[in-house]
PDB file of C-alpha atoms in Angstrom:
ATOM      1  CA  MET A 212      21.308 -25.198  14.634  1.00  0.00           C
ATOM      2  CA  SER A 213      21.285 -26.322  11.018  1.00  0.00           C
ATOM      3  CA  LEU A 214      22.633 -23.216   9.284  1.00  0.00           C
ATOM      4  CA  VAL A 215      26.017 -23.548   7.604  1.00  0.00           C
ATOM      5  CA  LEU A 216      26.779 -19.809   7.671  1.00  0.00           C
ATOM      6  CA  ASP A 217      28.698 -18.969  10.843  1.00  0.00           C
ATOM      7  CA  SER A 218      27.021 -17.011  13.628  1.00  0.00           C
ATOM      8  CA  ALA A 219      29.048 -13.827  13.062  1.00  0.00           C
ATOM      9  CA  ALA A 220      28.002 -13.717   9.403  1.00  0.00           C
ATOM     10  CA  GLN A 221      24.371 -14.332  10.377  1.00  0.00           C
ATOM     11  CA  ASP A 222      24.598 -11.395  12.785  1.00  0.00           C
ATOM     12  CA  LEU A 223      26.232  -9.148  10.174  1.00  0.00           C
ATOM     13  CA  LEU A 224      23.678  -9.899   7.489  1.00  0.00           C
ATOM     14  CA  PHE A 225      20.498 -10.267   9.554  1.00  0.00           C
ATOM     15  CA  ARG A 226      20.319 -10.367  13.349  1.00  0.00           C
ATOM     16  CA  GLU A 227      22.343  -7.234  14.131  1.00  0.00           C
ATOM     17  CA  ALA A 228      21.710  -5.383  10.878  1.00  0.00           C
ATOM     18  CA  ARG A 229      19.122  -2.622  10.771  1.00  0.00           C
ATOM     19  CA  THR A 230      18.106   0.282   8.603  1.00  0.00           C
ATOM     20  CA  ALA A 231      20.605   3.082   9.225  1.00  0.00           C
ATOM     21  CA  ASN A 232      19.354   6.617   9.734  1.00  0.00           C
ATOM     22  CA  THR A 233      22.676   8.420  10.194  1.00  0.00           C
ATOM     23  CA  PHE A 234      26.079   7.920   8.604  1.00  0.00           C
ATOM     24  CA  THR A 235      29.674   8.976   9.107  1.00  0.00           C
ATOM     25  CA  ASP A 236      31.355  10.985   6.362  1.00  0.00           C
ATOM     26  CA  GLU A 237      33.676   8.091   5.457  1.00  0.00           C
ATOM     27  CA  PRO A 238      33.401   7.655   1.674  1.00  0.00           C
ATOM     28  CA  VAL A 239      31.989   4.576  -0.020  1.00  0.00           C
ATOM     29  CA  THR A 240      34.380   3.700  -2.827  1.00  0.00           C
ATOM     30  CA  ASP A 241      33.683   2.556  -6.358  1.00  0.00           C
ATOM     31  CA  GLU A 242      35.591  -0.626  -5.475  1.00  0.00           C
ATOM     32  CA  GLN A 243      33.177  -1.346  -2.616  1.00  0.00           C
ATOM     33  CA  VAL A 244      30.162  -0.845  -4.867  1.00  0.00           C
ATOM     34  CA  GLN A 245      31.733  -3.075  -7.535  1.00  0.00           C
ATOM     35  CA  ALA A 246      32.358  -5.794  -4.927  1.00  0.00           C
ATOM     36  CA  ILE A 247      28.743  -5.546  -3.746  1.00  0.00           C
ATOM     37  CA  TYR A 248      27.444  -5.928  -7.289  1.00  0.00           C
ATOM     38  CA  ASP A 249      29.858  -8.739  -8.111  1.00  0.00           C
ATOM     39  CA  LEU A 250      28.432 -10.687  -5.159  1.00  0.00           C
ATOM     40  CA  VAL A 251      24.715  -9.976  -5.462  1.00  0.00           C
ATOM     41  CA  LYS A 252      24.466 -10.413  -9.235  1.00  0.00           C
ATOM     42  CA  PHE A 253      24.330 -14.153  -8.575  1.00  0.00           C
ATOM     43  CA  GLY A 254      21.010 -13.939  -6.712  1.00  0.00           C
ATOM     44  CA  PRO A 255      18.269 -15.749  -8.672  1.00  0.00           C
ATOM     45  CA  THR A 256      15.667 -14.033 -10.840  1.00  0.00           C
ATOM     46  CA  ALA A 257      13.079 -15.622 -13.123  1.00  0.00           C
ATOM     47  CA  PHE A 258      14.612 -16.453 -16.511  1.00  0.00           C
ATOM     48  CA  ASN A 259      17.804 -14.816 -15.181  1.00  0.00           C
ATOM     49  CA  GLN A 260      16.179 -11.577 -16.309  1.00  0.00           C
ATOM     50  CA  SER A 261      18.223  -9.386 -13.912  1.00  0.00           C
ATOM     51  CA  PRO A 262      16.109  -6.224 -14.356  1.00  0.00           C
ATOM     52  CA  LEU A 263      17.648  -4.163 -11.532  1.00  0.00           C
ATOM     53  CA  ARG A 264      19.395  -0.966 -12.602  1.00  0.00           C
ATOM     54  CA  VAL A 265      21.290   1.299 -10.198  1.00  0.00           C
ATOM     55  CA  VAL A 266      21.962   5.038 -10.358  1.00  0.00           C
ATOM     56  CA  LEU A 267      24.697   6.104  -7.926  1.00  0.00           C
ATOM     57  CA  VAL A 268      24.298   9.656  -6.695  1.00  0.00           C
ATOM     58  CA  ARG A 269      27.673  11.055  -5.605  1.00  0.00           C
ATOM     59  CA  SER A 270      27.888  14.664  -6.765  1.00  0.00           C
ATOM     60  CA  ALA A 271      26.573  17.613  -4.775  1.00  0.00           C
ATOM     61  CA  GLU A 272      24.483  18.643  -7.783  1.00  0.00           C
ATOM     62  CA  GLY A 273      22.987  15.158  -8.112  1.00  0.00           C
ATOM     63  CA  ARG A 274      22.306  15.025  -4.382  1.00  0.00           C
ATOM     64  CA  GLU A 275      20.502  18.365  -4.505  1.00  0.00           C
ATOM     65  CA  ARG A 276      18.362  17.155  -7.410  1.00  0.00           C
ATOM     66  CA  LEU A 277      17.483  13.956  -5.539  1.00  0.00           C
ATOM     67  CA  VAL A 278      16.762  15.470  -2.127  1.00  0.00           C
ATOM     68  CA  GLN A 279      14.012  17.678  -3.542  1.00  0.00           C
ATOM     69  CA  HIS A 280      12.064  14.502  -4.449  1.00  0.00           C
ATOM     70  CA  MET A 281      12.476  12.806  -1.062  1.00  0.00           C
ATOM     71  CA  ALA A 282       9.788  12.872   1.625  1.00  0.00           C
ATOM     72  CA  GLU A 283      10.477  15.562   4.217  1.00  0.00           C
ATOM     73  CA  GLY A 284      11.590  13.078   6.906  1.00  0.00           C
ATOM     74  CA  ASN A 285      14.026  11.373   4.526  1.00  0.00           C
ATOM     75  CA  ARG A 286      15.759  14.513   3.259  1.00  0.00           C
ATOM     76  CA  PRO A 287      18.326  14.861   6.073  1.00  0.00           C
ATOM     77  CA  LYS A 288      19.385  11.216   5.715  1.00  0.00           C
ATOM     78  CA  THR A 289      19.806  11.460   1.954  1.00  0.00           C
ATOM     79  CA  SER A 290      21.597  14.795   2.274  1.00  0.00           C
ATOM     80  CA  THR A 291      24.282  13.378   4.574  1.00  0.00           C
ATOM     81  CA  ALA A 292      24.838   9.769   3.468  1.00  0.00           C
ATOM     82  CA  PRO A 293      28.215   9.264   1.751  1.00  0.00           C
ATOM     83  CA  LEU A 294      26.549   7.468  -1.161  1.00  0.00           C
ATOM     84  CA  VAL A 295      22.961   7.196  -2.343  1.00  0.00           C
ATOM     85  CA  ALA A 296      21.714   4.578  -4.791  1.00  0.00           C
ATOM     86  CA  ILE A 297      18.486   4.810  -6.760  1.00  0.00           C
ATOM     87  CA  LEU A 298      17.326   1.265  -7.506  1.00  0.00           C
ATOM     88  CA  ALA A 299      15.064   0.895 -10.529  1.00  0.00           C
ATOM     89  CA  ALA A 300      13.369  -1.827 -12.558  1.00  0.00           C
ATOM     90  CA  ASP A 301      14.235  -1.903 -16.258  1.00  0.00           C
ATOM     91  CA  ASN A 302      10.989  -2.613 -18.111  1.00  0.00           C
ATOM     92  CA  GLU A 303      12.986  -3.347 -21.258  1.00  0.00           C
ATOM     93  CA  PHE A 304      15.096  -6.037 -19.554  1.00  0.00           C
ATOM     94  CA  HIS A 305      13.979  -8.528 -22.198  1.00  0.00           C
ATOM     95  CA  GLU A 306      16.450  -7.037 -24.679  1.00  0.00           C
ATOM     96  CA  GLU A 307      19.248  -8.636 -22.603  1.00  0.00           C
ATOM     97  CA  LEU A 308      17.599 -12.074 -22.363  1.00  0.00           C
ATOM     98  CA  PRO A 309      19.299 -13.655 -25.401  1.00  0.00           C
ATOM     99  CA  ALA A 310      22.656 -13.039 -23.679  1.00  0.00           C
ATOM    100  CA  LEU A 311      21.456 -13.797 -20.135  1.00  0.00           C
ATOM    101  CA  LEU A 312      19.507 -16.925 -21.080  1.00  0.00           C
ATOM    102  CA  PRO A 313      21.485 -18.364 -24.015  1.00  0.00           C
ATOM    103  CA  HIS A 314      19.906 -21.818 -23.744  1.00  0.00           C
ATOM    104  CA  PHE A 315      16.409 -20.321 -24.211  1.00  0.00           C
ATOM    105  CA  PRO A 316      16.725 -17.101 -26.262  1.00  0.00           C
ATOM    106  CA  GLN A 317      13.143 -17.357 -27.514  1.00  0.00           C
ATOM    107  CA  ALA A 318      11.924 -16.488 -23.987  1.00  0.00           C
ATOM    108  CA  LYS A 319      12.321 -12.827 -24.942  1.00  0.00           C
ATOM    109  CA  ASP A 320       9.454 -12.965 -27.442  1.00  0.00           C
ATOM    110  CA  MET A 321       7.572 -15.925 -26.029  1.00  0.00           C
ATOM    111  CA  PHE A 322       6.945 -14.449 -22.559  1.00  0.00           C
ATOM    112  CA  PHE A 323       7.906 -10.775 -22.633  1.00  0.00           C
ATOM    113  CA  ALA A 324       6.760  -9.348 -25.958  1.00  0.00           C
ATOM    114  CA  GLU A 325       4.019  -7.323 -24.245  1.00  0.00           C
ATOM    115  CA  ARG A 326       4.870  -4.350 -22.012  1.00  0.00           C
ATOM    116  CA  PRO A 327       2.446  -5.257 -19.146  1.00  0.00           C
ATOM    117  CA  ALA A 328       4.086  -8.686 -18.780  1.00  0.00           C
ATOM    118  CA  ARG A 329       7.520  -7.052 -18.702  1.00  0.00           C
ATOM    119  CA  GLU A 330       6.482  -4.471 -16.111  1.00  0.00           C
ATOM    120  CA  SER A 331       5.061  -7.139 -13.812  1.00  0.00           C
ATOM    121  CA  ALA A 332       8.127  -9.363 -14.139  1.00  0.00           C
ATOM    122  CA  ALA A 333      10.569  -6.456 -13.839  1.00  0.00           C
ATOM    123  CA  GLY A 334       8.921  -5.117 -10.687  1.00  0.00           C
ATOM    124  CA  LEU A 335       8.966  -8.460  -8.885  1.00  0.00           C
ATOM    125  CA  ASN A 336      12.442  -9.542  -9.935  1.00  0.00           C
ATOM    126  CA  ALA A 337      14.086  -6.138  -9.452  1.00  0.00           C
ATOM    127  CA  ALA A 338      12.578  -6.091  -5.932  1.00  0.00           C
ATOM    128  CA  LEU A 339      14.272  -9.449  -5.304  1.00  0.00           C
ATOM    129  CA  GLN A 340      17.532  -7.977  -6.528  1.00  0.00           C
ATOM    130  CA  ALA A 341      17.039  -4.904  -4.333  1.00  0.00           C
ATOM    131  CA  ALA A 342      16.857  -7.209  -1.310  1.00  0.00           C
ATOM    132  CA  TYR A 343      20.046  -8.938  -2.449  1.00  0.00           C
ATOM    133  CA  PHE A 344      21.641  -5.501  -2.850  1.00  0.00           C
ATOM    134  CA  ILE A 345      20.828  -4.574   0.757  1.00  0.00           C
ATOM    135  CA  ILE A 346      22.381  -7.841   1.981  1.00  0.00           C
ATOM    136  CA  GLY A 347      25.422  -7.135  -0.216  1.00  0.00           C
ATOM    137  CA  VAL A 348      25.839  -3.694   1.356  1.00  0.00           C
ATOM    138  CA  ARG A 349      25.823  -5.375   4.775  1.00  0.00           C
ATOM    139  CA  ALA A 350      28.311  -8.021   3.575  1.00  0.00           C
ATOM    140  CA  ALA A 351      30.655  -5.157   2.647  1.00  0.00           C
ATOM    141  CA  GLY A 352      30.577  -3.971   6.267  1.00  0.00           C
ATOM    142  CA  LEU A 353      28.414  -0.982   5.403  1.00  0.00           C
ATOM    143  CA  ALA A 354      24.953   0.064   6.527  1.00  0.00           C
ATOM    144  CA  ALA A 355      21.967   0.516   4.246  1.00  0.00           C
ATOM    145  CA  GLY A 356      19.075   2.897   4.712  1.00  0.00           C
ATOM    146  CA  PRO A 357      16.445   1.819   2.160  1.00  0.00           C
ATOM    147  CA  MET A 358      13.522   4.199   1.665  1.00  0.00           C
ATOM    148  CA  THR A 359      10.371   4.365  -0.438  1.00  0.00           C
ATOM    149  CA  GLY A 360       9.229   7.756   0.832  1.00  0.00           C
ATOM    150  CA  TYR A 361       9.741   9.893  -2.267  1.00  0.00           C
ATOM    151  CA  ASP A 362       8.059  11.312  -5.333  1.00  0.00           C
ATOM    152  CA  ALA A 363       8.459   8.399  -7.733  1.00  0.00           C
ATOM    153  CA  ALA A 364       7.361  10.356 -10.808  1.00  0.00           C
ATOM    154  CA  GLY A 365       9.810  13.121  -9.950  1.00  0.00           C
ATOM    155  CA  ILE A 366      12.717  10.720  -9.494  1.00  0.00           C
ATOM    156  CA  GLN A 367      11.847   8.913 -12.703  1.00  0.00           C
ATOM    157  CA  LYS A 368      11.769  12.179 -14.660  1.00  0.00           C
ATOM    158  CA  GLU A 369      14.940  13.550 -13.030  1.00  0.00           C
ATOM    159  CA  PHE A 370      17.168  10.456 -13.120  1.00  0.00           C
ATOM    160  CA  LEU A 371      15.580   7.726 -15.244  1.00  0.00           C
ATOM    161  CA  ASP A 372      13.344   7.438 -18.298  1.00  0.00           C
ATOM    162  CA  ASP A 373       9.973   5.958 -19.200  1.00  0.00           C
ATOM    163  CA  ASP A 374      11.462   2.451 -19.371  1.00  0.00           C
ATOM    164  CA  HIS A 375      12.844   2.509 -15.814  1.00  0.00           C
ATOM    165  CA  ALA A 376      10.621   2.544 -12.719  1.00  0.00           C
ATOM    166  CA  PRO A 377      12.135   3.567  -9.355  1.00  0.00           C
ATOM    167  CA  LEU A 378      11.829   0.934  -6.615  1.00  0.00           C
ATOM    168  CA  MET A 379      13.667   2.510  -3.699  1.00  0.00           C
ATOM    169  CA  VAL A 380      16.406   4.882  -2.677  1.00  0.00           C
ATOM    170  CA  ILE A 381      19.158   3.483  -0.454  1.00  0.00           C
ATOM    171  CA  ASN A 382      21.505   5.590   1.643  1.00  0.00           C
ATOM    172  CA  ILE A 383      24.821   3.755   2.058  1.00  0.00           C
ATOM    173  CA  GLY A 384      27.771   4.222   4.386  1.00  0.00           C
ATOM    174  CA  LYS A 385      29.266   3.517   7.784  1.00  0.00           C
ATOM    175  CA  PRO A 386      26.647   4.000  10.510  1.00  0.00           C
ATOM    176  CA  GLY A 387      26.842   7.296  12.353  1.00  0.00           C
ATOM    177  CA  GLU A 388      25.839   8.371  15.835  1.00  0.00           C
ATOM    178  CA  ASP A 389      22.420   7.084  16.944  1.00  0.00           C
ATOM    179  CA  ALA A 390      22.026   5.326  13.594  1.00  0.00           C
ATOM    180  CA  TRP A 391      19.494   2.743  14.733  1.00  0.00           C
ATOM    181  CA  PHE A 392      15.948   2.782  15.989  1.00  0.00           C
ATOM    182  CA  PRO A 393      15.209   0.046  18.555  1.00  0.00           C
ATOM    183  CA  ARG A 394      14.686  -3.365  16.986  1.00  0.00           C
ATOM    184  CA  SER A 395      11.016  -3.857  16.073  1.00  0.00           C
ATOM    185  CA  PRO A 396       9.285  -7.174  16.828  1.00  0.00           C
ATOM    186  CA  ARG A 397       9.144  -9.971  14.273  1.00  0.00           C
ATOM    187  CA  LEU A 398       6.528 -12.657  13.708  1.00  0.00           C
ATOM    188  CA  SER A 399       7.329 -16.108  15.051  1.00  0.00           C
ATOM    189  CA  PHE A 400       7.925 -19.149  12.867  1.00  0.00           C
ATOM    190  CA  ASN A 401       4.478 -20.543  13.730  1.00  0.00           C
ATOM    191  CA  GLU A 402       2.776 -17.286  12.780  1.00  0.00           C
ATOM    192  CA  VAL A 403       4.299 -17.396   9.314  1.00  0.00           C
ATOM    193  CA  VAL A 404       4.750 -21.037   8.336  1.00  0.00           C
ATOM    194  CA  THR A 405       1.975 -23.546   7.702  1.00  0.00           C
ATOM    195  CA  THR A 406       2.644 -27.155   6.830  1.00  0.00           C
ATOM    196  CA  VAL A 407       0.078 -29.081   4.789  1.00  0.00           C
TER     197      VAL A 407
END
C-alpha cells in the first residue's frame, strides 16, 4: 500500500467511521472544538477564502429553537447529541480576503465584487470545509452525525442572517448504543476513475 498515514488512522478517519445516530451524554468540550478547528482550518479553499462559519448549539433554549426546524426523523438525534454545530457559508467572506490572501489583496474586488459570484464560491468552498470539519471531529475521537434534513430558511432566520447560508447540521459526541447503520456499499475504483 502506498499511503503514508498508518492503518489505525485510516480506520479512524475513513474505513471504520460512519454517521452516528445516537450519542452518549459525555460532553464535548470547548477545548475539543478548538482543537478540531485548529486542525481543519488548514484544509485548502480557493483563494484561501475560508467561508465556513460555525454556530455551536449548547444551551437547552438554543437546542429547542433548532429542533423545531429539523426534519421529523432528525429531531431525536439533535435533541440528545451533546453538541450540535450549524455549518454555514459566509457570502461576505470576501471582506476577509485582504488578510487571508495578503499577496493578492485585489482578489476581493477582482473576482468577488458581485454577490452571485460570492455565493457560488462560498457554497463550494464552505462545503469543502464542512467535509474537513467532519474528518476533524473523527480525528478528535468523536463521532459526527451530519444532516441536511431541515428547514433551511427557518434555521437561517433563527440562527444566522441574510449573508450566511446553512449547509448542514452536525450532531457531535461519543457514539451511543446502536449508533451505526450497517455500512452501505461504495463504488469501486474502476467505476469512478477514468484515465485518458
